Coordinates of C-alpha atoms in Angstrom, one line a residue:
X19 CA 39.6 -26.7 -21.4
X20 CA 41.3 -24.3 -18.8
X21 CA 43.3 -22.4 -21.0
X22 CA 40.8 -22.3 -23.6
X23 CA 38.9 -19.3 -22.1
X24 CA 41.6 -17.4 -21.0
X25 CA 42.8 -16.6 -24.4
X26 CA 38.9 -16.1 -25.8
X27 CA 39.2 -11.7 -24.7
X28 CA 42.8 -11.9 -26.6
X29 CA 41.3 -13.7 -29.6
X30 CA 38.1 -11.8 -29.8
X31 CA 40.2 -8.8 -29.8
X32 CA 42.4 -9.2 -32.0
X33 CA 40.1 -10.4 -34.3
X34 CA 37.6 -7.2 -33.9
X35 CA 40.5 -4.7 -34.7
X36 CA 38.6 -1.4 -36.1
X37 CA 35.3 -2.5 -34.4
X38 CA 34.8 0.3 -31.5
X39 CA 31.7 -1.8 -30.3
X40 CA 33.9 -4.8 -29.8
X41 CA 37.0 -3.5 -28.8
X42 CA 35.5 -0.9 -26.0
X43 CA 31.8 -2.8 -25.1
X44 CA 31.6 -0.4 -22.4
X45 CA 32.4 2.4 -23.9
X46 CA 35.4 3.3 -21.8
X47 CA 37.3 5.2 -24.2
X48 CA 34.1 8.0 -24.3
X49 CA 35.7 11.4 -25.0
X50 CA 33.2 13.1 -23.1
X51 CA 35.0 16.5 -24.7
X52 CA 32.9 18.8 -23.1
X53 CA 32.2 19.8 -19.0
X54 CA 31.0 22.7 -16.6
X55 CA 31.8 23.6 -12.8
X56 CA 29.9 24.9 -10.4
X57 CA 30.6 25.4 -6.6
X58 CA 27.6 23.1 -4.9
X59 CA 26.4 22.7 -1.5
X60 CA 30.2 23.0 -0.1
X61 CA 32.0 20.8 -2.9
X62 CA 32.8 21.5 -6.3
X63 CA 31.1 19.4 -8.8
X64 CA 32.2 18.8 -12.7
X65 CA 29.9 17.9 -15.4
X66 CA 31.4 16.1 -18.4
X67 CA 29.8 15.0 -21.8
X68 CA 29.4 14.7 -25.2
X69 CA 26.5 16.1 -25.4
X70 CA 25.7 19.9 -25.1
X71 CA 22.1 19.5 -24.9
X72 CA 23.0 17.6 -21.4
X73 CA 25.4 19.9 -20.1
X74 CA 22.7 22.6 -20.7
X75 CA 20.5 21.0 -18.0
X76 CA 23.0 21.4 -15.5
X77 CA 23.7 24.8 -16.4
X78 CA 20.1 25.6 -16.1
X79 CA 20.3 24.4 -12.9
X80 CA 23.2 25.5 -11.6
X81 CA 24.6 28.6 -13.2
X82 CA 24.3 32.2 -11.1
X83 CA 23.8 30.4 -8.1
X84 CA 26.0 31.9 -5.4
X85 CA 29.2 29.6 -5.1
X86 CA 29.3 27.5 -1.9
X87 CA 32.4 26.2 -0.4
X88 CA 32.6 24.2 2.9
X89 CA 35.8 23.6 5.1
X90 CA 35.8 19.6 4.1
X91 CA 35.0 20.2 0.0
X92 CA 35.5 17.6 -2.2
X93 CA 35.8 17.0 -5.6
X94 CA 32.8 15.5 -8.0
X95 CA 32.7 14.1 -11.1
X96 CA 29.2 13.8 -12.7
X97 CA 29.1 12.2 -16.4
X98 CA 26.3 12.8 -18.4
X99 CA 25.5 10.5 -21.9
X100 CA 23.2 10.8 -24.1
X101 CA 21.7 7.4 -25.3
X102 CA 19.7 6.2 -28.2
X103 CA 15.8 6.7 -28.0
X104 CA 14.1 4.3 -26.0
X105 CA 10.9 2.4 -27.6
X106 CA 8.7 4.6 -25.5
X107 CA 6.2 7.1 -26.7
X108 CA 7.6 10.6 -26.9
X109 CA 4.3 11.9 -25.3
X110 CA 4.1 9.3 -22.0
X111 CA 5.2 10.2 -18.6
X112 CA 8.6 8.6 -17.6
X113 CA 8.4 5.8 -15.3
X114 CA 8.1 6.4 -11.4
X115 CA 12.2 6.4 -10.5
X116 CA 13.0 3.1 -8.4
X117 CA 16.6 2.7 -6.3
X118 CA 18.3 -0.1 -5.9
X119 CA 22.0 -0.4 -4.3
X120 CA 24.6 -3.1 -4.1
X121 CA 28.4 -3.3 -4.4
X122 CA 28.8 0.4 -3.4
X123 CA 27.1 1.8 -5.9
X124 CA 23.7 3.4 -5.9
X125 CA 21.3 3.5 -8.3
X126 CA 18.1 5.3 -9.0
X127 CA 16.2 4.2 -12.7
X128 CA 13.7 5.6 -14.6
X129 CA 14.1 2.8 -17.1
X130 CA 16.8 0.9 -19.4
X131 CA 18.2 3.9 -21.0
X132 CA 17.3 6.5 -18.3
X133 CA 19.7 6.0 -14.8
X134 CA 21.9 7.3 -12.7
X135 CA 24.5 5.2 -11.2
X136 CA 26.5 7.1 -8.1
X137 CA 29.5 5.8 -6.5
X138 CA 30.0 7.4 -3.5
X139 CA 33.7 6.4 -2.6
X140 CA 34.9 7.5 -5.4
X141 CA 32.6 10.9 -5.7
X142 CA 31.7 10.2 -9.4
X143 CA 27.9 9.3 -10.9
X144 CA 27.0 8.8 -14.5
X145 CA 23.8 9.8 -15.9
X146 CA 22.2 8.0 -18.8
X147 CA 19.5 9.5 -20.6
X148 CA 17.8 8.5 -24.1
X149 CA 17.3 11.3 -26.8
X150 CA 13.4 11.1 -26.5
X151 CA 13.5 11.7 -22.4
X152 CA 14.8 15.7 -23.7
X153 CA 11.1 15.9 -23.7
X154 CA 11.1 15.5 -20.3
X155 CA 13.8 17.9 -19.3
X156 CA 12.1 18.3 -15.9
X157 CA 12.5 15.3 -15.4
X158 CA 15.8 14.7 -16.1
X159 CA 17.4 17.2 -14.0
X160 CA 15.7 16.8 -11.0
X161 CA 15.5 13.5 -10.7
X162 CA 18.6 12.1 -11.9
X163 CA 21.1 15.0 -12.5
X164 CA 19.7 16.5 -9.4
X165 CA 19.6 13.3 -7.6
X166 CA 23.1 12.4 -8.6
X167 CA 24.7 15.9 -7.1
X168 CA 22.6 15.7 -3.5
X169 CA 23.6 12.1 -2.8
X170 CA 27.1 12.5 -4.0
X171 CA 27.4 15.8 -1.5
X172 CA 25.9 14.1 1.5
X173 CA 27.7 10.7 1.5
X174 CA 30.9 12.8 0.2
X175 CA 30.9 15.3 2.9
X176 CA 29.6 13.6 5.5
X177 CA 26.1 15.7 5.4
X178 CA 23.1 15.3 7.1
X179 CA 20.1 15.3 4.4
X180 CA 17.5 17.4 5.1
X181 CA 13.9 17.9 3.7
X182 CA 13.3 21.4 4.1
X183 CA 14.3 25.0 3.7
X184 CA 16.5 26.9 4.9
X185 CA 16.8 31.2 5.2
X186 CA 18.7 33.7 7.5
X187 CA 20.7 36.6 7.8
X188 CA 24.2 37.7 8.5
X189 CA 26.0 33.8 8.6
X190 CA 22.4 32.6 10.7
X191 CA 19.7 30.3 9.1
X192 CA 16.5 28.9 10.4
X193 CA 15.9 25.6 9.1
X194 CA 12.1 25.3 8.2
X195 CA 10.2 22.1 8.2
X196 CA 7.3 20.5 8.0
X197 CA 5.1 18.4 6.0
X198 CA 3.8 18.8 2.5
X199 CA 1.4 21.1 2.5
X200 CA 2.0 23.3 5.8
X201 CA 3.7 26.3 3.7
X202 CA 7.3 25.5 3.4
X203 CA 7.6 27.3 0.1
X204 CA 5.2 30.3 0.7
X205 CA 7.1 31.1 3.8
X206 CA 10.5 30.9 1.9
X207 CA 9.2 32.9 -0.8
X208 CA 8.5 35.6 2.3
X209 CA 11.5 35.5 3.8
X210 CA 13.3 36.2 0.2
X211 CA 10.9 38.8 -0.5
X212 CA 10.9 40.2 3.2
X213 CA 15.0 40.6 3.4
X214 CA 16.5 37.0 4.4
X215 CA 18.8 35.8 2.5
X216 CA 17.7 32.3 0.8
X217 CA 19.7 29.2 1.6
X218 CA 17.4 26.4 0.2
X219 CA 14.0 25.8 -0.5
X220 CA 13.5 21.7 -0.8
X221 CA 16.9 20.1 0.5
X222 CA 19.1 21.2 3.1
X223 CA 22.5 19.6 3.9
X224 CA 24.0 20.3 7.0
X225 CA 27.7 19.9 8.6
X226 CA 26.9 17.5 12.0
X227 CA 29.2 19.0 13.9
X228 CA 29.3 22.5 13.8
X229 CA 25.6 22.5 12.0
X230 CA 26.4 25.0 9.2
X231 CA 23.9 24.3 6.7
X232 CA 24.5 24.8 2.7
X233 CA 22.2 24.4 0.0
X234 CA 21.1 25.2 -3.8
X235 CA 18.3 28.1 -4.1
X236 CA 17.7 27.5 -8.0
X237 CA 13.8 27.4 -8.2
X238 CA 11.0 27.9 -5.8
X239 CA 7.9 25.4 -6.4
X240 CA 4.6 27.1 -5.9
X241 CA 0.8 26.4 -6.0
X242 CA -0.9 29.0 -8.1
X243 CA -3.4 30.1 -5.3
X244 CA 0.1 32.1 -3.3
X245 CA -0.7 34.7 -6.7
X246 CA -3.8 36.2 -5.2
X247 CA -1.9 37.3 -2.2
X248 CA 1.3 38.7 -3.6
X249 CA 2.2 42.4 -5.0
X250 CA 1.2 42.5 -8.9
X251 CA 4.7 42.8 -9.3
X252 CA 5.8 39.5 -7.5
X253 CA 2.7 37.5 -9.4
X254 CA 3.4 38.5 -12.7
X255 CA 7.4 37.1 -12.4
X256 CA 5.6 34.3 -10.5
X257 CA 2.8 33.5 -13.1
X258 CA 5.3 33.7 -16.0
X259 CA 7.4 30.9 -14.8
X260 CA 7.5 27.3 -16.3
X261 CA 4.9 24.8 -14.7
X262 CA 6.0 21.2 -14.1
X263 CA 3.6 18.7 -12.6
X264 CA 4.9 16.8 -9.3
X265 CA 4.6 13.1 -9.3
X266 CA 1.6 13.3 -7.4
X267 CA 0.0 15.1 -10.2
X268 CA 0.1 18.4 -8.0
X269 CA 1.2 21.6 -10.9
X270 CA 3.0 23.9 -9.5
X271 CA 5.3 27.2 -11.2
X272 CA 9.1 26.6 -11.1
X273 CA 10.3 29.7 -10.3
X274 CA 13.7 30.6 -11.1
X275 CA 14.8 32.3 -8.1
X276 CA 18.2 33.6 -10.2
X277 CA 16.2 35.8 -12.1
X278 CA 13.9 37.8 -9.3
X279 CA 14.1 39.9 -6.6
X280 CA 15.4 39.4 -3.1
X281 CA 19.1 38.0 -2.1
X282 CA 20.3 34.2 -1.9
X283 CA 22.3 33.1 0.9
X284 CA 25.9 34.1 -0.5
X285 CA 27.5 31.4 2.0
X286 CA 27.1 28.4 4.1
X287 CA 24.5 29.5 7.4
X288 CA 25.6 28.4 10.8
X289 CA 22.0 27.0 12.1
X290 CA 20.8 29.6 15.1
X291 CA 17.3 27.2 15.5
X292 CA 14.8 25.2 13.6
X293 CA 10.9 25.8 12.8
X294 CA 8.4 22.9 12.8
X295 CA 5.3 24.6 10.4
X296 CA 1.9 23.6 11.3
X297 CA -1.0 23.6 9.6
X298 CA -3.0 24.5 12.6
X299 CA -4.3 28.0 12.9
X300 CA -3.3 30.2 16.1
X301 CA -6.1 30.6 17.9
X302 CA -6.7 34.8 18.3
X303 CA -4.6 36.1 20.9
X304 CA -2.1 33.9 21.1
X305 CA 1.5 33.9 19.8
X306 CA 2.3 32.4 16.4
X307 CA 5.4 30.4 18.0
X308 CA 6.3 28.1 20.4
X309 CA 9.6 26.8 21.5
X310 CA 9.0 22.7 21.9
X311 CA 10.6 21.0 25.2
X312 CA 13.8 18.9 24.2
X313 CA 12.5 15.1 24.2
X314 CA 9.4 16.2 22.3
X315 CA 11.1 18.7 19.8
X316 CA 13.6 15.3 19.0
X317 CA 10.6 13.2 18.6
X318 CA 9.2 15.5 16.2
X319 CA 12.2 15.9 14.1
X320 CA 12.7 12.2 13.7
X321 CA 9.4 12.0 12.6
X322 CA 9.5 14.2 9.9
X323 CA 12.6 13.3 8.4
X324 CA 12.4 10.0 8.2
X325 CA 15.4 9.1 5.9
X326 CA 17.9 11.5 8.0
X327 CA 16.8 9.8 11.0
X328 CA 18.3 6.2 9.8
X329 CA 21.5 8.2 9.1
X330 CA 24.7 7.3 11.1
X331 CA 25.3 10.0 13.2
X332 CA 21.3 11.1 13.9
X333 CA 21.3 11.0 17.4
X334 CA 23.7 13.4 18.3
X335 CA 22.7 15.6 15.2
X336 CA 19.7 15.5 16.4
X337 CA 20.4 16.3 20.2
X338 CA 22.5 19.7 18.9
X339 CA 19.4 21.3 16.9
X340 CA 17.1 20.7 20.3
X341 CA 19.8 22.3 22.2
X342 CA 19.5 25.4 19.9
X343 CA 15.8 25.7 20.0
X344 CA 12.7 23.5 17.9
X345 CA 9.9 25.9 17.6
X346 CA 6.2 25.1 16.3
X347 CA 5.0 27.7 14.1
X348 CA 1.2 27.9 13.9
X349 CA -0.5 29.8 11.0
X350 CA -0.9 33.2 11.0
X351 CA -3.1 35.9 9.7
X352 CA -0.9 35.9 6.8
X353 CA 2.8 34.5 5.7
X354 CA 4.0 38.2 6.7
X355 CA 3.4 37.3 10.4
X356 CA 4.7 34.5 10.1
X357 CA 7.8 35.9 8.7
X358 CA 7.6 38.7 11.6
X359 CA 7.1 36.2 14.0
X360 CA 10.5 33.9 13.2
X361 CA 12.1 36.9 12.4
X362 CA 13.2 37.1 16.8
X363 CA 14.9 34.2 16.2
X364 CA 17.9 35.8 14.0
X365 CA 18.8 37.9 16.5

């Protein structure tokens, strides 16, 4: 009857006085007594939970990092709960992470006790991770509390997502590209060691309009064959970091880059022109880079970033980094000529 189900909530209620599981199913009432702030690619972003082994991911991620503040900051609110274990063997690999989206709300899951649900209108994500996936701390910060914080600060913002890196000097950057494999990293990890300042290594988010770039230089991700070039000094902290293995079953060292030498971009970088790596050797004699004409240098960069490219906005974007100069950077003798040769473009 019609009025029969209105009054079900009221009697089910009423009659499950005392039972938390029935009187809060979704747990709305969750203290969540705990939290941390950190100032993140321009926005400040609070972490809340009950759990401190939780909270201690994103502190291991976030904490020492120079503060970043953009003109348009927001205000984030992460929550982080720790579930029961999930039925899955300690010892296997999490699941690959799918996304799905509807309703405003976007979701990227691991399984049914690992997620992370974002909401981007109202700048707030929860994280849900089972006991057991603390194995697989890795894991969990990168791909869901780390996920979580980029997406919240580019659809909060209004930030252009970048694959990349990012490094400069004196409120300039260079955003560095390129595909996997053409020596993103090992040319970062010059730049910090050669006197740039570090902005980002894997993500860069940049303002549209005026193009001032911010990012989070927490760890560098290196093969182990950039030891046998380095100072003894530089491979020893290198060697000694953790090693995490990459979906693709590449290992590489996560190195903290809070706890080594060189400086970290101490503010947002105002984008003076972006570098296209190659894998393609210079052939002898001839210079290193090479400044790409307009059409082609916007061709290139939809190409290689393929989900900025299906961004609102894109075009224009896009038509302001060509107007500052695309360059294509061929290999070098070594990473240090490569660092002298992008070096002329800070100035």
């Amino acid at each position: 009857m019609p009025g029969t189900a209105a009054h079900l909530p009221l009697q089910a209620s009423a009659a499950a006085v005392g039972d938390g599981a029935a009187s809060d199913p979704f747990g709305e009432r969750r203290a969540r007594r705990h939290a941390l702030c950190f100032d993140l690619l321009g926005g400040r972003f609070g972490f809340h939970s009950d759990s401190r082994r939780l909270l201690a991911l994103a502190e291991a991620a976030y904490a020492g990092l120079p503060p970043q503040r953009l003109p348009q900051a927001q205000e984030f609110r992460i929550e982080l709960d720790l579930l029961p274990p999930s039925e899955r063997p300690c010892a296997a690999p999490p699941p690959p992470l799918r996304t799905h989206s509807g309703a405003g709300v976007l979701c990227g899951i691991l399984d049914d006790r690992n997620y992370v649900l974002i909401v981007p209108a109202e700048r707030r994500a929860l994280v849900a991770v089972s006991q057991d996936m603390l194995e697989h701390a890795y894991h969990v910060r990168y791909e869901l509390i780390e996920f979580a914080v980029y997406v919240l600060a580019a659809r909060g913002m209004g930030l252009m997502p970048l694959h990349g890196a990012c490094a400069g000097r004196s409120g300039r950057g260079l955003l560095l590209l390129g595909a996997s494999g053409a020596g993103k990293s090992t040319l970062a990890l010059h730049c910090l060691l050669g006197g740039l300042e570090l902005l980002a290594e894997d993500s860069v988010f940049v303002e549209p309009e005026g193009l001032l770039a911010t990012g989070a230089a927490n760890f560098l991700h290196l093969r182990d064959s950039v030891l046998a070039h380095l100072d003894p000094q530089i491979g020893s902290w290198i060697g000694g970091s953790a090693q995490i293995r990459r979906r693709s079953g590449v290992e590489k060292f996560e190195v903290d880059l809070r706890r080594g030498p060189g400086r970290l971009a101490c503010e947002p970088l105002r984008l003076a022109a972006t570098v296209l790596l190659s894998a393609e050797a210079a052939p002898p004699g001839q210079p290193l880079l090479e400044r790409l004409p307009q059409a082609q240098a916007m061709l290139r960069l939809s190409l290689d970033q393929p989900y900025a490219a299906a961004q609102a906005g894109w075009p224009d974007f896009v038509r302001r980094l060509a107007s500052l100069g695309v360059y294509r950077l061929r290999r070098g003798a070594s990473a240090d000529a490569s660092l002298q040769a992008i070096r002329g473009l800070l100035e």
